[in-house]
Tab-separated table of C-alpha atoms and ligand atoms in Angstrom:
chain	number	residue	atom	x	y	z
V	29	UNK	CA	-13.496	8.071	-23.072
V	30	UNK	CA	-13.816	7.750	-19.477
V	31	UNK	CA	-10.847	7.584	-17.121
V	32	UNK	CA	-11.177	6.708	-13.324
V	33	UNK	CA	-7.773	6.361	-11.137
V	34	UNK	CA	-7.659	4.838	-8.207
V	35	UNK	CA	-5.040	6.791	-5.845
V	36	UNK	CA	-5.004	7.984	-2.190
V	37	UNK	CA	-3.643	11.454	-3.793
V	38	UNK	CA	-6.223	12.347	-6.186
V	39	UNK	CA	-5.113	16.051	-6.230
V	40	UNK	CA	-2.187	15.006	-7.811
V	41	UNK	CA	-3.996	13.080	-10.713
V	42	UNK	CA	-6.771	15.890	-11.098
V	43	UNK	CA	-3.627	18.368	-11.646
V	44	UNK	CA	-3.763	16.824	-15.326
V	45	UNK	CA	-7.030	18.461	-15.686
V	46	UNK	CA	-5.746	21.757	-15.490
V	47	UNK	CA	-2.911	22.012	-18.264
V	48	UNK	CA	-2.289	22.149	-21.730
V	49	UNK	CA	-3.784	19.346	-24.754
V	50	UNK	CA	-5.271	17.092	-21.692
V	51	UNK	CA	-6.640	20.040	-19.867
V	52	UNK	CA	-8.668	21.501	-23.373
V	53	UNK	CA	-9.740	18.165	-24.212
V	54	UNK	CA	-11.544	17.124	-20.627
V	55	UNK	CA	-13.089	20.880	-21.679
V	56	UNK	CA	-14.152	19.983	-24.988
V	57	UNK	CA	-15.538	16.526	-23.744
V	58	UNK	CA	-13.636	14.544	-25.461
V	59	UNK	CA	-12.505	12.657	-22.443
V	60	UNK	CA	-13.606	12.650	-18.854
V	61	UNK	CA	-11.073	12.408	-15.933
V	62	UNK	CA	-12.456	10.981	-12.258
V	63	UNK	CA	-10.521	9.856	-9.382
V	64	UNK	CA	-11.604	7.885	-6.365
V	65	UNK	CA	-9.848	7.476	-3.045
V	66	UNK	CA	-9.522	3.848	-1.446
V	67	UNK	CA	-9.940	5.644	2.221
V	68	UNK	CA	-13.151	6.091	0.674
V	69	UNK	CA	-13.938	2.807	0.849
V	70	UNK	CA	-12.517	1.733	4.337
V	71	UNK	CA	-14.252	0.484	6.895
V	72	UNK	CA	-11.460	0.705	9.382
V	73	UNK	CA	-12.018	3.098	12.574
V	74	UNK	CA	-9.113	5.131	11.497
V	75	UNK	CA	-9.627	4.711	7.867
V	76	UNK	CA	-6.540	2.539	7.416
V	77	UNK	CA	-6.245	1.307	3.712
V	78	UNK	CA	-2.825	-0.820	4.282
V	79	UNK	CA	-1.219	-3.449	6.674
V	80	UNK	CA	2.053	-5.246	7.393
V	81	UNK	CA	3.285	-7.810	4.818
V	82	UNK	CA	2.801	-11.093	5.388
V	83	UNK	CA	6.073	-12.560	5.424
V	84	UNK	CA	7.224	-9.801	7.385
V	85	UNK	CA	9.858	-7.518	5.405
V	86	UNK	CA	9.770	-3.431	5.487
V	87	UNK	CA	7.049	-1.282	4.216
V	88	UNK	CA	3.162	-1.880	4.107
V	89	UNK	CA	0.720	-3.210	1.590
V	90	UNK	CA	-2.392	-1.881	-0.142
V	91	UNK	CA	-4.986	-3.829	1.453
V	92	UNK	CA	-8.023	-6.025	-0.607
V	93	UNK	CA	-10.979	-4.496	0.513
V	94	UNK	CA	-11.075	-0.728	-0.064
V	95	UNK	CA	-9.183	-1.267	-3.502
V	96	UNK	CA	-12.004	-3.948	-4.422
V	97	UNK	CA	-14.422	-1.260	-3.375
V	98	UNK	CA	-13.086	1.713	-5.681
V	99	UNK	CA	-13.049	-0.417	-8.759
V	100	UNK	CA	-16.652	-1.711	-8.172
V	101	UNK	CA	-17.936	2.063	-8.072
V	102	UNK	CA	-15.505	3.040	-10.889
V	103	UNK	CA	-17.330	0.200	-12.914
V	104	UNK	CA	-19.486	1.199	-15.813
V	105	UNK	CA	-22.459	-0.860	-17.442
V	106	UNK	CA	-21.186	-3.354	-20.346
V	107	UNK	CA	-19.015	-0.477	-22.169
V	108	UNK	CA	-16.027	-1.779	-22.801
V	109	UNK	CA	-14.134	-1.686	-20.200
V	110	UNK	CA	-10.847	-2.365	-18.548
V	111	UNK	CA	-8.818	-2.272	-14.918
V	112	UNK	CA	-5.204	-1.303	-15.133
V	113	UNK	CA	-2.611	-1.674	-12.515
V	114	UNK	CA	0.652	0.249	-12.351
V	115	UNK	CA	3.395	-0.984	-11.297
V	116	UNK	CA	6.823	-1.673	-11.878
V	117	UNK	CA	6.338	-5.472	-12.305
V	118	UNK	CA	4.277	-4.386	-15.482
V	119	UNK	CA	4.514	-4.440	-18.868
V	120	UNK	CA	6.555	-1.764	-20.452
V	121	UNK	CA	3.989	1.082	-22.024
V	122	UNK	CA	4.230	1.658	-25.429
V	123	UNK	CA	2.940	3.793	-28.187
V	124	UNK	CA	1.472	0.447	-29.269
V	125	UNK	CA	-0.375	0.818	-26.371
V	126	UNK	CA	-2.017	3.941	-26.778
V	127	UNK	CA	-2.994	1.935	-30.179
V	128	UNK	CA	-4.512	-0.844	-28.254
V	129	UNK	CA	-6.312	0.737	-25.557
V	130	UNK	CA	-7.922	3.460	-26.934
V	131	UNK	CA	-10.942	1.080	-27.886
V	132	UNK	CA	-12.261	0.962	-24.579
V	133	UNK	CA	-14.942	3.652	-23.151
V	134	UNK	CA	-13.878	3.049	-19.706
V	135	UNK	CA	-10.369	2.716	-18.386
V	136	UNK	CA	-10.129	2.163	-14.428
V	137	UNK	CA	-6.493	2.800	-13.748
V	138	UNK	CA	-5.066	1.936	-10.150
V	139	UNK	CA	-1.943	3.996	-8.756
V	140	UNK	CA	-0.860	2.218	-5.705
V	141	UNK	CA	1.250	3.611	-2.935
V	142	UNK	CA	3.488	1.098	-0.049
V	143	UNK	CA	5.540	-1.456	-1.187
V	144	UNK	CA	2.431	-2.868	-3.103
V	145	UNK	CA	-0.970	-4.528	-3.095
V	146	UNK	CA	-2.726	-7.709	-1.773
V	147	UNK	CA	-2.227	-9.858	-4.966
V	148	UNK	CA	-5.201	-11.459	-4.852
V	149	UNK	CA	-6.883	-8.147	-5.810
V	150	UNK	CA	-4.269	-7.920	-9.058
V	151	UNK	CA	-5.708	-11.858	-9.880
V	152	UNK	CA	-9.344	-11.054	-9.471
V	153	UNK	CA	-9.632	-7.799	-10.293
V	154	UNK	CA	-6.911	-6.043	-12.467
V	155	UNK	CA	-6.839	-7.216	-16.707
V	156	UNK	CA	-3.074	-5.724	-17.125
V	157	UNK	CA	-0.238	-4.407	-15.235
V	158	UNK	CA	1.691	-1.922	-16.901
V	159	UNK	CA	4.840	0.263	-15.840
V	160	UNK	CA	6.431	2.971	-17.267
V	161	UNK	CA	10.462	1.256	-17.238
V	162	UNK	CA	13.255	0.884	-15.859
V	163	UNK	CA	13.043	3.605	-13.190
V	164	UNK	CA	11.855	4.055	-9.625
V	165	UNK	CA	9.077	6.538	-8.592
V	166	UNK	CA	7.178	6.724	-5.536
V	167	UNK	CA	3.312	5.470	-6.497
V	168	UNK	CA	1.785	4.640	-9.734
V	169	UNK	CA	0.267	8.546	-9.725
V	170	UNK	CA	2.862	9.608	-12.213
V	171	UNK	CA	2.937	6.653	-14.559
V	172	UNK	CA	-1.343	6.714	-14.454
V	173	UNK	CA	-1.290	10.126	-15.884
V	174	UNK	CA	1.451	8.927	-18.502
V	175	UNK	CA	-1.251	6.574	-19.734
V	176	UNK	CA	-3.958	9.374	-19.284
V	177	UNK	CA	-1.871	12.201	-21.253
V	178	UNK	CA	-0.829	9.544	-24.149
V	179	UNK	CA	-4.311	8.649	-24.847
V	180	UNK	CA	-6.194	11.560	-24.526
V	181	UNK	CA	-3.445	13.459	-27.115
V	182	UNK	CA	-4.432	10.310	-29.098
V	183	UNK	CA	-8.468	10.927	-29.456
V	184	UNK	CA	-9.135	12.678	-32.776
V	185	UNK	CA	-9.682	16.649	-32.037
V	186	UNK	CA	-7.627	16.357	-29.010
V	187	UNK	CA	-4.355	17.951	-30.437
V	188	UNK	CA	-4.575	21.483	-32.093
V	189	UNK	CA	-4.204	21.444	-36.046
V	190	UNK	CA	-0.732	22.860	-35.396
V	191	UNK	CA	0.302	19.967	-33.190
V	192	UNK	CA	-1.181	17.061	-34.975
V	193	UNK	CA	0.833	18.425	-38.518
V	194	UNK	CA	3.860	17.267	-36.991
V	195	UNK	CA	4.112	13.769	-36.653
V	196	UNK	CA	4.655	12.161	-33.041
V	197	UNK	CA	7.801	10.747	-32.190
V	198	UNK	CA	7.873	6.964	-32.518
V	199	UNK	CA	4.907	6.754	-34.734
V	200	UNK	CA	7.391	6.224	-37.742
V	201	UNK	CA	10.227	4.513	-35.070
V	202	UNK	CA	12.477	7.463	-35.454
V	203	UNK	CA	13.684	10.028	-33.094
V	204	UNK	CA	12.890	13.553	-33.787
V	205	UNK	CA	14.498	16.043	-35.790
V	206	UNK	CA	16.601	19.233	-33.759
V	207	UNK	CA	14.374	22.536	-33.572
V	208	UNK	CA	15.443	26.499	-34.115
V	209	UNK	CA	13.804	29.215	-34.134
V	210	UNK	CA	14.329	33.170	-33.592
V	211	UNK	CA	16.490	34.877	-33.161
V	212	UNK	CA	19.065	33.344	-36.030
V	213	UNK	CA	22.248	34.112	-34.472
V	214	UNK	CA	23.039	33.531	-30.344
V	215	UNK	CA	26.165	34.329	-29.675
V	216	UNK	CA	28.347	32.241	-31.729
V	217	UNK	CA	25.391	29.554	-32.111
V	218	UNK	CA	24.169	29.975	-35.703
V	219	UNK	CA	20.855	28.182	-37.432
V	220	UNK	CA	21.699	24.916	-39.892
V	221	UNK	CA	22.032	27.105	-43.227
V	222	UNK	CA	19.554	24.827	-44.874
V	223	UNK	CA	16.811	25.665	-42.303
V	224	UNK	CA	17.161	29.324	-43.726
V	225	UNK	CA	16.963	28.111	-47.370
V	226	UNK	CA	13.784	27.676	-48.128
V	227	UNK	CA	14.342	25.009	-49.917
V	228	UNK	CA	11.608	22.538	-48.497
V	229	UNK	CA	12.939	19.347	-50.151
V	230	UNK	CA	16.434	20.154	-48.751
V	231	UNK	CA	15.172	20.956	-45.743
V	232	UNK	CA	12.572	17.745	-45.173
V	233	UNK	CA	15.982	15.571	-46.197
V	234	UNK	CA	18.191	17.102	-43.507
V	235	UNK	CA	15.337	16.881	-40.782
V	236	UNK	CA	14.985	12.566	-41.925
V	237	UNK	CA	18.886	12.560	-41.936
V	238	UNK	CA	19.183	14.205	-38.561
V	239	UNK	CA	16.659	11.726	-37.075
V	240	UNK	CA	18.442	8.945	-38.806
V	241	UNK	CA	21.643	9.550	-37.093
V	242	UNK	CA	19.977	10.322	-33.643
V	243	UNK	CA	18.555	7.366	-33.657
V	244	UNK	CA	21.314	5.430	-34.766
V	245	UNK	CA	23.213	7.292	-32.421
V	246	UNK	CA	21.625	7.090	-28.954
V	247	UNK	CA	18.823	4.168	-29.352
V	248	UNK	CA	20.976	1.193	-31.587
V	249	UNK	CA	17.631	-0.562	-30.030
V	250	UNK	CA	15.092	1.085	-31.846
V	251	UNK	CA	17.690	1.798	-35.098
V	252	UNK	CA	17.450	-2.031	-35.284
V	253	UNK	CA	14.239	-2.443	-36.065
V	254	UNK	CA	14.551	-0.004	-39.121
V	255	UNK	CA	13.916	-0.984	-42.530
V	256	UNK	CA	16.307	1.379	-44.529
V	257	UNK	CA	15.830	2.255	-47.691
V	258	UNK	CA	18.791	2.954	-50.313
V	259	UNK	CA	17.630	6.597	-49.395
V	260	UNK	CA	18.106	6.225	-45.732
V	261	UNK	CA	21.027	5.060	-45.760
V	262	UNK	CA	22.876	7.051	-48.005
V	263	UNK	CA	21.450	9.978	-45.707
V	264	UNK	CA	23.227	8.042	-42.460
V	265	UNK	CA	26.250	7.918	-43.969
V	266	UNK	CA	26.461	11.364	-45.164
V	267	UNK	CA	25.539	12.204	-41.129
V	268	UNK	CA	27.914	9.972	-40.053
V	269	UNK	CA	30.835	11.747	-41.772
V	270	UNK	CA	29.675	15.071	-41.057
V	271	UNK	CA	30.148	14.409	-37.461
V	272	UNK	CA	33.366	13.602	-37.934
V	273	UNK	CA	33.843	17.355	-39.539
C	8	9D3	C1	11.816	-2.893	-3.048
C	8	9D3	C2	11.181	-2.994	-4.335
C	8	9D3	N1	10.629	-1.782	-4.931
C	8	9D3	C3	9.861	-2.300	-6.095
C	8	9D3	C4	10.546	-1.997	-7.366
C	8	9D3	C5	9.792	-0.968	-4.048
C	8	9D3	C6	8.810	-0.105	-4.730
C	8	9D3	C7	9.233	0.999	-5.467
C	8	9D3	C8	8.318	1.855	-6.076
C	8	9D3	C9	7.462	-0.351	-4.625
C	8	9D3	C10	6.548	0.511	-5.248
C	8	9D3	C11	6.990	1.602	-5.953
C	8	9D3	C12	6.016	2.520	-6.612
C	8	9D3	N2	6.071	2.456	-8.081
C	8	9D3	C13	4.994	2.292	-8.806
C	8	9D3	O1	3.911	2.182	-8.264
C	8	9D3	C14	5.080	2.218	-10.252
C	8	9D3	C15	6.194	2.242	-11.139
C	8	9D3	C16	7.609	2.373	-10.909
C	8	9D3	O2	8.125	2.548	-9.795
C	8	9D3	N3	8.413	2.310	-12.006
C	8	9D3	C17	7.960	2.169	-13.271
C	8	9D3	N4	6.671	2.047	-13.525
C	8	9D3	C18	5.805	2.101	-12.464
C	8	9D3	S1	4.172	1.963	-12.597
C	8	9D3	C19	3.924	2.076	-10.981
């Protein structure tokens, strides 16, 4: 899977090279990460890549040209293919996402800086807009390597057999379970008994009851959308008291 972002800080994006599951995959060629620089593509004296907003109003805008430029070189031959735009008037990303988009070979992602960009160059150029929520940040650097990381952990072989055992977050529409490990005792913090039990059933029903109540807990939102079963909710309950203990 190819990935080509569009940014006028490709440092920052090529960071993601350089760490962790991403960083070993790009290695192991399961993925490929490229970035290409709109001043590239300016013809301006001084290499200018915005302008003043029509309209008037503070801040500048990405300009047409050099942007139109970076996604014709980032363009592959008839793989499947798509241009993605982030920004904040996007579509939420979502692990259904990662689902969706991990058909395509080659995914042109453009990270814009200013206010925004020219629109015409979102009509004729970009398939989807996507943001990462309800939250601020400077340029769409950040939220393209969001999109980067989530997919790339996503291609089979990308995730180490000890990482891909446990299931993601999300995939089942549950929060995760709380984590422990060594030393037992710190200070007066102690380990959930049954964690120390061995007893795997006992232990696999506390973790599902934990997550239950966490989600119930801090995203009603997602808890929603929960089928329980008979199970489940006997488990919810039973957290629900012992917080009260
Ligand atoms: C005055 C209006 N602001 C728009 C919300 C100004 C503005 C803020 C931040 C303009 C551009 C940006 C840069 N943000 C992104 O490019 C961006 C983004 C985000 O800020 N939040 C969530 N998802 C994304 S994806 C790209």
């Amino acid at each position: 899977m190819y990935f080509k972002v569009i940014t006028l800080f490709p440092e920052m994006v090529l960071s993601l090279a350089k760490f962790g599951v991403v960083g070993r995959a790009i290695e192991n060629n399961l993925a490929s990460l490229e970035v290409l620089n709109p001043r590239d593509f300016s013809d301006d004296p001084n290499l200018r890549v915005d302008d003043r907003p029509y309209g008037g109003g503070p801040g500048m805008v990405m300009q047409f040209e050099p942007l139109q430029k970076a996604i014709q070189k980032a363009r592959g031959n008839a793989a499947r293919e798509r241009v993605i735009c982030l920004s904040a008037q996007g579509k939420p990303f979502q692990n259904a996402d990662v689902e969706r988009l991990d058909t395509y070979d080659n995914l042109i992602l453009l990270a814009g800086r200013y206010e925004g960009i020219d629109e015409r160059l979102i009509e004729t150029e970009v398939d989807e807009e996507i943001s990462i929520g309800d939250i601020v940040v400077s340029g769409g650097e950040l939220p393209a390597m969001m999109v980067v990381d989530a997919l790339i952990r996503h291609i089979p072989g990308a995730l180490g057999h000890d990482e891909s055992a446990q299931q993601d977050s999300f995939v089942d529409g549950l929060l995760d379970c709380p984590h422990y490990t060594r030393p037992e005792s710190i200070n007066d913090l102690s380990v959930p008994k049954v964690l120390l039990s061995g007893d795997h059933q006992a232990i696999q029903k506390w973790r599902e009851k934990q997550s239950l109540g966490r989600t119930f807990q801090r995203r009603p939102e997602l808890f929603e959308k929960l089928e329980l079963s008979d199970e489940q909710k006997v488990l919810l309950q039973e957290y629900i008291q012992e917080q009260q203990n």
